[in-house]
C-alpha cells in the first residue's frame, strides 16, 4: 500500500554550507527547488510516495531510506491505518490543551501503562523534539523556583550534543555548525565533556548552586554520531544530580521509542533520568508530535508553578496517529526486532567498512549507527544519494565528519545487505 506524500528532501554535497534556496530563485520557478526555508544544494529530490523502507520520487527513482528520514521512521512508510486513525480523531475540531479528549487520554494511558519507566505518570505533549527539549529546560527551572531556589536557572549540556533549534536548546547544546552566527543570542550554559566522569562531576559541583538541570543524550545523535559514554560516567552524573536535586533530563528524541533496541536509550546504561523527552519516533514520521514525561513527585511540585502549554499541545490528529504508531510497534514486536537486528547490522558494517580507508570508527546500538569518517560527509551523502541511498550527515566538535544509519524497524535482510552495499560503493567512490 502506498500513501502519497508531498515530502521533499535535499541532500548531497554542500549541505553543510548551504544558503536559503529561495534567495536566488526566479519567481516563476516550478522545479522542486521552489520548496523554501530548507537549506540545501540545488539537486532537490521530490518524494511523491513511500512504502516500507523506500521513497519514490517524482522522476521514478526508488531511494532506500537508510536514516528513516530524520530518524523518525520506525514502523516504515505507507501505513494507511495511521492516517485513518488521525482522520477519525480530527473530526472533533480544535480543543484547548487544558481540556481532555479521547485521543489525548488514550495516548497518555498507552504511554504510562506500556512505554514510560515506572513512576513516570505525567506527560506534556508538544509538536516535536525542539519544543520538547525546550519545555524540559523550562520544567527544570520551574521546578527549582517552586521549591524556593530562585538562584537555580542554569541547565548544563554536553560537548558535543544537539537538542533542537529554539534559542534555548541551541544554547544548551554544543553543535558548532548549528550555533554558528547565533552566538550573541545564546546563553553560555556550562558544558560537560561527553566521556570524562571526573571532569563532568567537577563542573556539576562547581555550578551546583545555580544548576536547575542537566540535559543529556544517552547516545549522541547528529552532533557526535552515536558517541557512547562509559557506565561509570552515567553513574557519576546520575549520583551528582541526585545529591543536589538537579533534574537529570534524558533527551531521547533520537534514542527513544525503541531505536536502540530497548524502549529507551537510557536503559542501555546506569543513567536514571528525572525527565524524559521524546519526539521523532513517537509519531513515526507521520505527524509532528513530541512528549515530555516526568515522575509524579516532580509534577506535583510543578502544579503550583503553572506550566504554559503550546497552542497545539495534545493535537488530536497527532495524538491518535502516535497512539496507532505505538500500537503497531507493540503488535509487530518491532522493538525486539531492533534488538535482534542490532548485532547483525554491526557485523555487516564492520565486515564491509571496518578497514575502509575513509572510516575512523563504527559505533551504535540497535538501528542507530554512526560511521565516523576521515573524508567529507557531504561527499559521502552525495555519493550515497547518487546510488539511491539516503544516509544522514552528522558530526561537530571532536567528530568532524560522520554519516548515520537508522532505517525503519521493518527493514528486511536483503534490504540491509543492499543498504550496506550501496554505502560501501559510495565510500569507495569518494576520493
Ligand atoms: N533532540 C535531539 C537529540 C535531536 O536529535 C533533535 C533533532 O534532530 C532534537 C532534539 C530536535 O527535534 P526536532 O527537530 O523535532 O525539533
XYZ file of N, CA, C and O and ligand atoms in Angstrom, residues 70 128-131 133 162-165 178 217 221-222 251-254 280 392, ligand 1:
96
model
N 14.614 11.528 9.034
C 15.499 12.136 10.027
C 15.311 11.377 11.345
O 14.914 11.949 12.360
N 6.973 18.478 18.636
C 8.222 17.923 18.118
C 9.335 17.932 19.139
O 9.130 18.243 20.322
N 10.544 17.623 18.663
C 11.687 17.487 19.556
C 12.111 18.795 20.195
O 12.309 18.873 21.416
N 12.265 19.849 19.392
C 12.773 21.111 19.949
C 11.827 21.681 21.000
O 12.265 22.155 22.058
N 10.543 21.645 20.706
C 9.571 22.140 21.704
C 9.650 21.309 22.977
O 9.423 21.812 24.075
N 12.412 19.523 24.185
C 13.621 19.777 24.969
C 13.565 21.175 25.585
O 13.945 21.367 26.740
N 23.248 17.788 20.586
C 22.253 18.562 19.840
C 20.902 18.363 20.512
O 20.524 17.235 20.845
N 20.196 19.474 20.743
C 18.904 19.362 21.423
C 17.793 20.112 20.718
O 16.693 20.208 21.256
N 18.070 20.694 19.539
C 16.978 21.355 18.827
C 17.338 22.748 18.371
O 18.467 23.214 18.531
N 16.348 23.427 17.818
C 16.587 24.686 17.118
C 15.867 25.883 17.728
O 15.710 26.895 17.060
N 25.513 24.364 13.925
C 24.146 24.862 14.115
C 24.100 26.059 15.057
O 23.057 26.708 15.185
N 21.978 13.428 25.949
C 21.522 12.404 25.010
C 22.174 11.096 25.472
O 23.408 11.030 25.573
N 23.324 12.039 19.105
C 22.749 11.990 17.768
C 23.645 12.689 16.763
O 24.845 12.403 16.677
N 23.079 13.655 16.058
C 23.758 14.238 14.906
C 25.048 14.985 15.260
O 25.909 15.168 14.406
N 17.392 13.430 26.893
C 16.840 13.803 25.584
C 16.848 12.544 24.712
O 17.881 12.158 24.155
N 15.681 11.931 24.638
C 15.546 10.672 23.887
C 14.810 10.914 22.567
O 14.118 10.034 22.066
N 14.972 12.128 22.036
C 14.298 12.445 20.777
C 14.772 11.484 19.673
O 13.972 10.998 18.865
N 16.062 11.177 19.669
C 16.559 10.197 18.689
C 16.500 8.776 19.222
O 16.159 7.846 18.506
N 10.455 12.631 17.471
C 10.655 11.801 16.270
C 9.835 10.507 16.205
O 8.777 10.454 15.606
N 22.315 9.949 6.774
C 22.202 11.262 7.415
C 23.584 11.849 7.714
O 24.412 11.187 8.352
N 16.990 16.432 20.428
C 17.705 15.578 19.685
C 18.603 14.591 20.352
C 17.602 15.607 18.297
O 18.328 14.767 17.563
C 16.732 16.548 17.699
C 16.599 16.623 16.235
O 17.331 16.057 15.482
C 16.013 17.414 18.517
C 16.154 17.322 19.879
C 15.074 18.425 17.909
O 13.982 17.788 17.367
P 13.103 18.492 16.219
O 13.965 18.617 15.034
O 11.950 17.539 16.045
O 12.649 19.803 16.741
